[in-house]
Short mmCIF file of C-alpha atoms and ligand atoms in Angstrom, two decimals:
data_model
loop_
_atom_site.label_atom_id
_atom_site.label_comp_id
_atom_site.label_asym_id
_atom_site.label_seq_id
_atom_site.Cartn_x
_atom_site.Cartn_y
_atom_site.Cartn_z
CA UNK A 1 21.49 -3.65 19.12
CA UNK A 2 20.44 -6.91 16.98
CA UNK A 3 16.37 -6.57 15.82
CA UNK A 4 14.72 -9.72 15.06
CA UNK A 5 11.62 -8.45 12.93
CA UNK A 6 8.85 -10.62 12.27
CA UNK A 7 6.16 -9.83 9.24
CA UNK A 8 2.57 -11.77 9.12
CA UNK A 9 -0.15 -9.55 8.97
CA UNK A 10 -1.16 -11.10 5.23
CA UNK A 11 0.06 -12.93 2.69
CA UNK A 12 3.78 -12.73 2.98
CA UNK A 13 6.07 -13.95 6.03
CA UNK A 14 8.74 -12.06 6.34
CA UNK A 15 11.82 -12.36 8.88
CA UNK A 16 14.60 -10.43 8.94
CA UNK A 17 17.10 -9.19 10.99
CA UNK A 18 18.84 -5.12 11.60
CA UNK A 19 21.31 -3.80 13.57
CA UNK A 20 21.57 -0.34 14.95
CA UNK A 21 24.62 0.94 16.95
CA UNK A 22 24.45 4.96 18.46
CA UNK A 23 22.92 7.27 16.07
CA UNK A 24 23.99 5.48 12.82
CA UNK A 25 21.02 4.82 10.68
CA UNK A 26 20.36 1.32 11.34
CA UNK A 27 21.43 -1.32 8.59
CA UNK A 28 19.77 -4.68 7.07
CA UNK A 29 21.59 -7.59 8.31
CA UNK A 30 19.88 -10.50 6.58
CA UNK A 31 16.12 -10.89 5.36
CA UNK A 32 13.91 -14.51 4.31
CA UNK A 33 10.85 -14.13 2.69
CA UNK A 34 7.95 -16.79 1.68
CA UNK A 35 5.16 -15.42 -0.49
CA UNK A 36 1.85 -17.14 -0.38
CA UNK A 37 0.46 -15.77 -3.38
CA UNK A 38 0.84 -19.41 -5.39
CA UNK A 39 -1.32 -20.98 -2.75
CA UNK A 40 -4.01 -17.76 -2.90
CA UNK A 41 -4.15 -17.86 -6.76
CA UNK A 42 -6.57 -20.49 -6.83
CA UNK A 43 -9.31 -18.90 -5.08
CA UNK A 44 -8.47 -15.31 -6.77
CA UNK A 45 -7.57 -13.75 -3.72
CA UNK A 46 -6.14 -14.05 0.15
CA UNK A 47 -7.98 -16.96 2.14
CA UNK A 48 -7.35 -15.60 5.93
CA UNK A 49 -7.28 -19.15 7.67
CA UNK A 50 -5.16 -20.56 4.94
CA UNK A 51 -2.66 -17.69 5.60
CA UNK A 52 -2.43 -18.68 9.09
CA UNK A 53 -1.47 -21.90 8.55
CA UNK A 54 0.64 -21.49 6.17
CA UNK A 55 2.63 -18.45 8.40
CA UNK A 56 2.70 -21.19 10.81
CA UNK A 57 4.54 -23.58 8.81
CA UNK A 58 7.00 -20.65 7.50
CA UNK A 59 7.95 -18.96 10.38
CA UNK A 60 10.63 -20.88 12.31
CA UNK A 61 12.44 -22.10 9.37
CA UNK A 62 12.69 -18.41 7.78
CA UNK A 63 13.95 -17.59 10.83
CA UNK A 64 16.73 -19.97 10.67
CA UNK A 65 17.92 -19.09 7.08
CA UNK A 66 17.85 -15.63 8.46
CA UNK A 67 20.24 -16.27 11.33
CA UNK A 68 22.58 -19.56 9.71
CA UNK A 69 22.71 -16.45 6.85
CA UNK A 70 24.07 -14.02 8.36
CA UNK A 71 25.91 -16.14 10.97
CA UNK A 72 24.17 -14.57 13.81
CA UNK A 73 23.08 -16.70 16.49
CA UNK A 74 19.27 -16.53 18.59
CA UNK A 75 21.20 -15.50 21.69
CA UNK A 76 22.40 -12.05 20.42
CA UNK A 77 19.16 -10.74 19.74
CA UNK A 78 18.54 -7.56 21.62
CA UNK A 79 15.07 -7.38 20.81
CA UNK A 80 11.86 -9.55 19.32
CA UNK A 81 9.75 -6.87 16.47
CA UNK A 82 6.75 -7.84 14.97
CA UNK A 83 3.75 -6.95 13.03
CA UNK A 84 0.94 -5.66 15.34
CA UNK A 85 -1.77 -4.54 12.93
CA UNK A 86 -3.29 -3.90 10.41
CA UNK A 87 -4.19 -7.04 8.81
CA UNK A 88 -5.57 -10.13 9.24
CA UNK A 89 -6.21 -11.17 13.05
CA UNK A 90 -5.49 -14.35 12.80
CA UNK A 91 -2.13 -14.00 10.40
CA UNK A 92 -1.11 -11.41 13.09
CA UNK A 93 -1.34 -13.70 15.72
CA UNK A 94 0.89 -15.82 14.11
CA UNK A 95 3.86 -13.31 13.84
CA UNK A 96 2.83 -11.84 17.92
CA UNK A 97 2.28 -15.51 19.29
CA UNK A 98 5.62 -16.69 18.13
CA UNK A 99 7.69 -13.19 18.67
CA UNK A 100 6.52 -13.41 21.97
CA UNK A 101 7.15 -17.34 22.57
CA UNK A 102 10.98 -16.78 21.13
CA UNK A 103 11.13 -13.50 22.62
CA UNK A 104 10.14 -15.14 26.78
CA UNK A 105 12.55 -17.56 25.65
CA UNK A 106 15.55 -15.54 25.07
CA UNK A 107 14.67 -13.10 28.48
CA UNK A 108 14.52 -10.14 26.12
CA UNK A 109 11.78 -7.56 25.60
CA UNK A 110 9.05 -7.43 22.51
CA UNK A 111 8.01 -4.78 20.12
CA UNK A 112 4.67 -4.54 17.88
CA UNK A 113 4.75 -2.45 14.85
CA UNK A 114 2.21 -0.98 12.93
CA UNK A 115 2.62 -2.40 9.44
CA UNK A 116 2.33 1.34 7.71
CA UNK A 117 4.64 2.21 9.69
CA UNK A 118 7.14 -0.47 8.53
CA UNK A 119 6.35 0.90 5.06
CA UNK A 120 6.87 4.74 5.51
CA UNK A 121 10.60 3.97 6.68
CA UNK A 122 11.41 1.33 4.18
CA UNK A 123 13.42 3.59 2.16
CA UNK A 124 15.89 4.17 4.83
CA UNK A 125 16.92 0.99 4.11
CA UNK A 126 17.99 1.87 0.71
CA UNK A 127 20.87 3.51 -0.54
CA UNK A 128 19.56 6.82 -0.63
CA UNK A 129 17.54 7.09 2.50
CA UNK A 130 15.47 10.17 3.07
CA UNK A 131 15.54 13.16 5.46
CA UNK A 132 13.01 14.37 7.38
CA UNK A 133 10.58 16.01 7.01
CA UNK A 134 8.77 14.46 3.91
CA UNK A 135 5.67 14.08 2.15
CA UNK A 136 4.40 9.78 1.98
CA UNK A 137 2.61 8.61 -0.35
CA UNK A 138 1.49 5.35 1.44
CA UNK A 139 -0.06 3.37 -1.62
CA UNK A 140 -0.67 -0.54 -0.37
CA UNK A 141 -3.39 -3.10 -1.71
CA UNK A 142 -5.45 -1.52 1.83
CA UNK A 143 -4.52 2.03 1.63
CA UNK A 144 -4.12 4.87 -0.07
CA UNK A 145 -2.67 8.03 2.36
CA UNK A 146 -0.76 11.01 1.79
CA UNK A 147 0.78 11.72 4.88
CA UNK A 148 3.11 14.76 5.98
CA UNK A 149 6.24 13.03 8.18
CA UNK A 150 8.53 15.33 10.43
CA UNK A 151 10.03 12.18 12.15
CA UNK A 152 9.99 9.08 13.66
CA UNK A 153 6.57 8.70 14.90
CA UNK A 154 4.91 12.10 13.80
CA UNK A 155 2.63 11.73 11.19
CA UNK A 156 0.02 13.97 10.22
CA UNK A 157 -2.08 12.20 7.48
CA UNK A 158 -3.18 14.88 4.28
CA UNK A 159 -5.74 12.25 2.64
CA UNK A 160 -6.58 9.27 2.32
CA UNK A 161 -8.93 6.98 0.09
CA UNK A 162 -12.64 7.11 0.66
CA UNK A 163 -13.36 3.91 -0.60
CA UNK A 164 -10.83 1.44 -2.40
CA UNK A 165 -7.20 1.85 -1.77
CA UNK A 166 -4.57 1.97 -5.34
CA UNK A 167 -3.65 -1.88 -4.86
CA UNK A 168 -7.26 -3.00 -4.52
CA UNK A 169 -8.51 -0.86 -7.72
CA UNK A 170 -5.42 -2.62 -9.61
CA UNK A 171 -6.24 -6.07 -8.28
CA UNK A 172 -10.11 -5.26 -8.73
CA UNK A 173 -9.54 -3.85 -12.48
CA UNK A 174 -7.24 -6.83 -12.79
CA UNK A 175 -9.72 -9.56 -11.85
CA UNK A 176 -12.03 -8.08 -13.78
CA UNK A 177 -9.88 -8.41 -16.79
CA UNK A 178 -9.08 -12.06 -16.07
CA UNK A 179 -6.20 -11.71 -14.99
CA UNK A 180 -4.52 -14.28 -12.51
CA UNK A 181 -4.55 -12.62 -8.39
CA UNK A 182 -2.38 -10.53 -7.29
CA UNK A 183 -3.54 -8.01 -10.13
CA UNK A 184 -1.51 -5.02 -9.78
CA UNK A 185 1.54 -6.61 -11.22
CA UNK A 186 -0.02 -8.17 -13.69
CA UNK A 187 -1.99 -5.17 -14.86
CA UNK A 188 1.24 -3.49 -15.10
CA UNK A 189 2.86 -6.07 -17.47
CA UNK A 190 0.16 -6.13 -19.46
CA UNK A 191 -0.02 -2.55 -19.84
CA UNK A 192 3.25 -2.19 -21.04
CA UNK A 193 1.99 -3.28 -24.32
CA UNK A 194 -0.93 -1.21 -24.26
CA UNK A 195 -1.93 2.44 -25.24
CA UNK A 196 -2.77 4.40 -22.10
CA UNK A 197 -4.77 6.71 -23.82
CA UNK A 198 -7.04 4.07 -25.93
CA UNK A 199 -9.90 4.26 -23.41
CA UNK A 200 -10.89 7.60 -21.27
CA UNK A 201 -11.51 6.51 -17.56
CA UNK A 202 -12.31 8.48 -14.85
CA UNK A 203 -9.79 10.06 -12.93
CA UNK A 204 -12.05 9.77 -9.98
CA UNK A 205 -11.72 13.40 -6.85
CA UNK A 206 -8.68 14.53 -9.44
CA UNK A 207 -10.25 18.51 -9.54
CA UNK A 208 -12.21 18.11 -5.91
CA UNK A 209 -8.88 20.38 -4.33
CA UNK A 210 -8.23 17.99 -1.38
CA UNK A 211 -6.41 15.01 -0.92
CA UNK A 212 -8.68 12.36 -0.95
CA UNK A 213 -8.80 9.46 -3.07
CA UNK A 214 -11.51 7.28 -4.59
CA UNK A 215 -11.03 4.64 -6.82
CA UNK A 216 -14.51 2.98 -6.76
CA UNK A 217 -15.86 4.47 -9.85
CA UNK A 218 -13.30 3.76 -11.96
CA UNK A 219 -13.69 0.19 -11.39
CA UNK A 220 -17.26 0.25 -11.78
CA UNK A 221 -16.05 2.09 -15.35
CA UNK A 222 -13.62 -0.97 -16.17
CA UNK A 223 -16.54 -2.89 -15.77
CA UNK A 224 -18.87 -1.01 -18.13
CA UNK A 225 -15.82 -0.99 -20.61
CA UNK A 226 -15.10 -4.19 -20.01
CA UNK A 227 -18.42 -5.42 -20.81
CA UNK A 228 -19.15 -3.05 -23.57
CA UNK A 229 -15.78 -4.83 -25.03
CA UNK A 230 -17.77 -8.27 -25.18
CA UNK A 231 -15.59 -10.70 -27.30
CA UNK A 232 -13.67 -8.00 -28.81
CA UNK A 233 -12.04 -8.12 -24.74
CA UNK A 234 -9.41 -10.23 -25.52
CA UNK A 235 -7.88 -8.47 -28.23
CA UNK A 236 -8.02 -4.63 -26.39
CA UNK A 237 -6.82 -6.24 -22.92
CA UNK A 238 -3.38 -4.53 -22.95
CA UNK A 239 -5.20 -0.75 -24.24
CA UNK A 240 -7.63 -1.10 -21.13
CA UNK A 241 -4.55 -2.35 -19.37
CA UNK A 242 -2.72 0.53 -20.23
CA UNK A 243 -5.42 2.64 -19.89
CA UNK A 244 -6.33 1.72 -16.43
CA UNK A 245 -2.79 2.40 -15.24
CA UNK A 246 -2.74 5.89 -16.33
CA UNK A 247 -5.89 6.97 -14.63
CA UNK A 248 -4.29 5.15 -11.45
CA UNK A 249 -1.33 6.46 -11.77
CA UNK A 250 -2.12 10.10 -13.04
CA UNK A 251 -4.65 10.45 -9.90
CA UNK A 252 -1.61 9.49 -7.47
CA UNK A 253 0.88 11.85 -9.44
CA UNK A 254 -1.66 14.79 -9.20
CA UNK A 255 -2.41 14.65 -5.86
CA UNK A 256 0.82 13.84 -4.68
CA UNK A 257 2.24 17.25 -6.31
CA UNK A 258 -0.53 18.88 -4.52
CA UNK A 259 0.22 17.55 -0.87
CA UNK A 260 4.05 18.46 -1.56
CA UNK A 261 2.89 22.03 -2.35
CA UNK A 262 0.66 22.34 0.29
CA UNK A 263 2.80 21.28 2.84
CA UNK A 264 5.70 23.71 1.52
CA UNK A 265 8.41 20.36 1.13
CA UNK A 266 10.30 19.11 -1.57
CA UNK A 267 10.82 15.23 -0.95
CA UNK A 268 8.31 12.85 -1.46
CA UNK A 269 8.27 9.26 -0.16
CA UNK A 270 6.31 6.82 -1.67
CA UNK A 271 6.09 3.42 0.06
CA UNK A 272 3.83 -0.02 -0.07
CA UNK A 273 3.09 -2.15 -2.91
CA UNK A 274 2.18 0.27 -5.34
CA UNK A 275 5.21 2.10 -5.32
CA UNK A 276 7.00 -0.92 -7.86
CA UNK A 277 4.75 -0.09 -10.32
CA UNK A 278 7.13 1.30 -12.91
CA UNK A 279 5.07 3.79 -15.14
CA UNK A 280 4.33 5.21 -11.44
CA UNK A 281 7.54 5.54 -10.46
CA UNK A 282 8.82 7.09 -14.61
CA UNK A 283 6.18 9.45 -14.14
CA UNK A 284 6.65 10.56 -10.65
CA UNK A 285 10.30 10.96 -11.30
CA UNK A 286 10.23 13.03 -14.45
CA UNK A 287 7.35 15.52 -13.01
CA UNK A 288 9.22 15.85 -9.51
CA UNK A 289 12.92 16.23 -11.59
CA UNK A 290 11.24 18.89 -13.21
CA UNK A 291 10.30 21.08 -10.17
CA UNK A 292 13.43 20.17 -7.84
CA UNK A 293 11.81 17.58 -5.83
CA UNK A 294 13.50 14.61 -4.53
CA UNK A 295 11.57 11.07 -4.65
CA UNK A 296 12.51 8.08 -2.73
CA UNK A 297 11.26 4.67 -2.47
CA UNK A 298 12.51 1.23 -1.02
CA UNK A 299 14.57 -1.00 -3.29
CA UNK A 300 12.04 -2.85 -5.44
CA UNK A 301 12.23 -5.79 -3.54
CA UNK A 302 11.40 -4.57 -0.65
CA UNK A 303 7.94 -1.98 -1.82
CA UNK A 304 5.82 -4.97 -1.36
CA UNK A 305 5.10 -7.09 2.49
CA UNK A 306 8.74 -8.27 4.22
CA UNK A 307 10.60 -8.40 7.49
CA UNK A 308 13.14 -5.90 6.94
CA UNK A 309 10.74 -3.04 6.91
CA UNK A 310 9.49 -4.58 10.39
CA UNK A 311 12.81 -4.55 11.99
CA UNK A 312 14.04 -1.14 11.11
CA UNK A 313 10.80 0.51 12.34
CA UNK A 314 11.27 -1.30 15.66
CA UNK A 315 15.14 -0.20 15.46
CA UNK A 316 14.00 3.40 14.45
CA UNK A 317 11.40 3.86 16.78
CA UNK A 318 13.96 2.67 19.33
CA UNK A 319 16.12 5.14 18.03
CA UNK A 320 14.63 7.86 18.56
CA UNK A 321 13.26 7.05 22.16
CA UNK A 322 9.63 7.17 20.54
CA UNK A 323 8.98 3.81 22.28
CA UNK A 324 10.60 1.25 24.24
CA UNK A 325 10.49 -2.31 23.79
CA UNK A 326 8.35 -4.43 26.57
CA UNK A 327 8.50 -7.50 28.50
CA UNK A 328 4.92 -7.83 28.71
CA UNK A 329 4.49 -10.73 26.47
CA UNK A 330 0.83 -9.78 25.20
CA UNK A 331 0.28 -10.58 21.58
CA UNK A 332 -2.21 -8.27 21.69
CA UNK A 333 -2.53 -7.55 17.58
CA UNK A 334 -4.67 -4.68 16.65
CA UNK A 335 -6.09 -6.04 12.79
CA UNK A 336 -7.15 -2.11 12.49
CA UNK A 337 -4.85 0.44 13.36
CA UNK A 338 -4.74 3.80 12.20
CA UNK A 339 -1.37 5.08 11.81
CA UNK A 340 -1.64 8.72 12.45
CA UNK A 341 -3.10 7.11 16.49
CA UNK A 342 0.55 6.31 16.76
CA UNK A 343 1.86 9.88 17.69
CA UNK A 344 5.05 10.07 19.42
CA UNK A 345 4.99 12.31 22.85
CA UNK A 346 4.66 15.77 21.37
CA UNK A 347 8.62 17.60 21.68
O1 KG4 B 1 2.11 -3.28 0.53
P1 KG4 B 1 1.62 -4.54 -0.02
O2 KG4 B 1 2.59 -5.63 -0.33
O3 KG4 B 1 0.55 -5.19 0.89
C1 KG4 B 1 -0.31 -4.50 1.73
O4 KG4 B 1 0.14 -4.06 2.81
O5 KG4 B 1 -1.47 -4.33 1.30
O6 KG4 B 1 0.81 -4.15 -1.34
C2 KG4 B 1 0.20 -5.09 -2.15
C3 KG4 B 1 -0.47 -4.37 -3.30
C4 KG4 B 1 -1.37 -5.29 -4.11
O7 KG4 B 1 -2.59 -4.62 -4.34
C5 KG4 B 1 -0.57 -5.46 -5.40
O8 KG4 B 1 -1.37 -5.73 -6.52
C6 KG4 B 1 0.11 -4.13 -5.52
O9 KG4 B 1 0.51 -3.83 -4.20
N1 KG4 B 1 1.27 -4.16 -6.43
C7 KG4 B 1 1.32 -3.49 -7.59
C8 KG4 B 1 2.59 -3.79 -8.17
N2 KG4 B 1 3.25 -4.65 -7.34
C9 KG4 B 1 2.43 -4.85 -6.26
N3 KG4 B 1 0.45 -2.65 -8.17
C10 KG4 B 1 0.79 -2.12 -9.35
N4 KG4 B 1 1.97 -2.37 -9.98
C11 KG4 B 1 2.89 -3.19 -9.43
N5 KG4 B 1 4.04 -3.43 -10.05
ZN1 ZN B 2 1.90 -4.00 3.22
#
């Protein structure tokens, strides 16, 4: 079965293309990526309608690198995956519209994935891919979610953010620093040259004894710092950098411990932008080595928005019979989507 999975639902199109055969974990054929973030970078952050057009322009052509790529040909797809929601209506559109179109085309069926979704099972794509059941630790620029996963399709969500998700506090912090949009990587490189503990920031619901997240006040304490800083900014950038991280970054460590031993498991998955950042992923590893817990993530290249993660949800959820793919050519994107409302049929 040949997956054709289509990504669009922000700043990143993404094609790419899986196969699964019986009960083998499905495996990446080929994947094309075009990241808008060049084009965004002047206006310091995602303009929706330029998005569009520019997913537009992408689409088709990623999809033929994908296919001359990996020698494949249009014909042999099996089935047309794309990104349903969350994100940007009109970007989604984009990806459903022309799934669909190429989909009718071909005479086979469509499937719409929920973008979190295509995150949480990213690391099966790796080398090391997980076994159920697992804790996620869903960290994106739109959400922050600690999630308990006993399969494909049953996810019980432990916490979530209250207010501003990991990526947007990084990009937010970021900003606020000057630096050039998308933040969170940028903070990170910067950061490596800083001293995490030069400032004390809030770690922000660390002692509250739930799972929640809120990451609000600690850029309203950037801010303060920031400002407090005056010229003086410039030369402490990589300490409030640094500093910034580590509140981040300790907050996510903490309360991803607790969800693990709350839930009684020993893996932990952590998927979505966030999960490149490296001191995250140092830290997480040395504190879970140290109690016997495995970690997995998706190969670096593929933590932030692409294809691949599109196409082996599709193939997964196929998989495991938690849906079936649909000739009802609707487009019908859903820009807000909750994950845990996509329950598979209880067993
Ligand atoms: O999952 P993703 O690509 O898009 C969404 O679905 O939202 O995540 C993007 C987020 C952005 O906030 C970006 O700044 C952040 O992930 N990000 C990072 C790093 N790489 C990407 N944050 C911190 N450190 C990084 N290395
Ligand atoms: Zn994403």
């Amino acid at each position: 079965m040949l997956i054709l999975g289509i990504e669009s639902s922000c700043d990143e199109t993404g094609v790419a293309l899986v196969e699964a055969a019986g009960d083998a974990m499905p495996r990446l054929v080929s994947h094309a990526l075009h990241s808008q973030t060049a084009m965004h970078a002047a206006y310091g952050g995602v303009v929706p309608e330029l998005a569009s057009r520019d997913h537009i322009r992408r689409v088709l052509p990623l999809t033929q690198a994908v296919l001359s790529e990996s020698g494949r040909e249009l014909a042999e797809v099996d089935t047309v995956a794309f990104t349903r929601g969350p994100g940007l209506a009109g970007a989604l559109l984009v990806g459903a519209g022309v799934a669909c179109a190429l989909a009718a085309a071909l005479g086979k069926p469509v499937l719409g994935v929920h973008h979190l979704e295509g995150h949480l099972l990213s690391p099966f794509l790796s080398e090391d891919p997980p076994e159920f059941p697992f804790v996620a630790l869903l960290v994106s620029g739109g959400h922050t979610q600690l999630m308990r996963v006993s399969g494909v399709g049953r996810y019980e969500l432990l916490g979530e953010t209250i207010d501003d998700a990991a990526g947007e506090a990084f990009d937010k912090c970021a900003k606020l620093m000057g630096l050039p949009y998308p933040g969170g990587p940028w903070l990170a490189k910067l950061a490596a040259e800083g001293d995490p503990a030069a400032f004390r920031l809030p770690r922000p619901l660390l002692h509250n004894g739930d799972l929640d997240f809120s990451f609000a006040g600690l850029k309203t304490a950037v801010l303060t710092q920031a400002r407090k800083l005056g010229d003086a900014l410039e030369s402490r950038k990589a300490d409030l950098a640094a500093s910034t991280q580590a509140a981040i970054v300790e907050v996510l460590l903490k309360k991803s411990l607790r969800a693990l031993d709350g839930a009684g498991l020993d893996r932990l998955v952590v998927a979505g932008g966030v999960g490149a950042n490296l001191e995250l992923r140092r830290q997480l590893n040395a504190e879970c080595a140290s109690r016997g817990i495995r970690v997995h993530y998706p190969e670096l290249h593929l933590c932030t928005d692409n294809g691949a993660m599109i196409a082996m949800a599709a193939a997964m959820r196929l998989q495991a019979n938690v849906e079936s793919a649909s000739e009802r050519y609707a487009f019908d994107v859903r820009p807000r989507w909750p994950l845990d409302a996509l329950q598979a049929p209880a067993l």
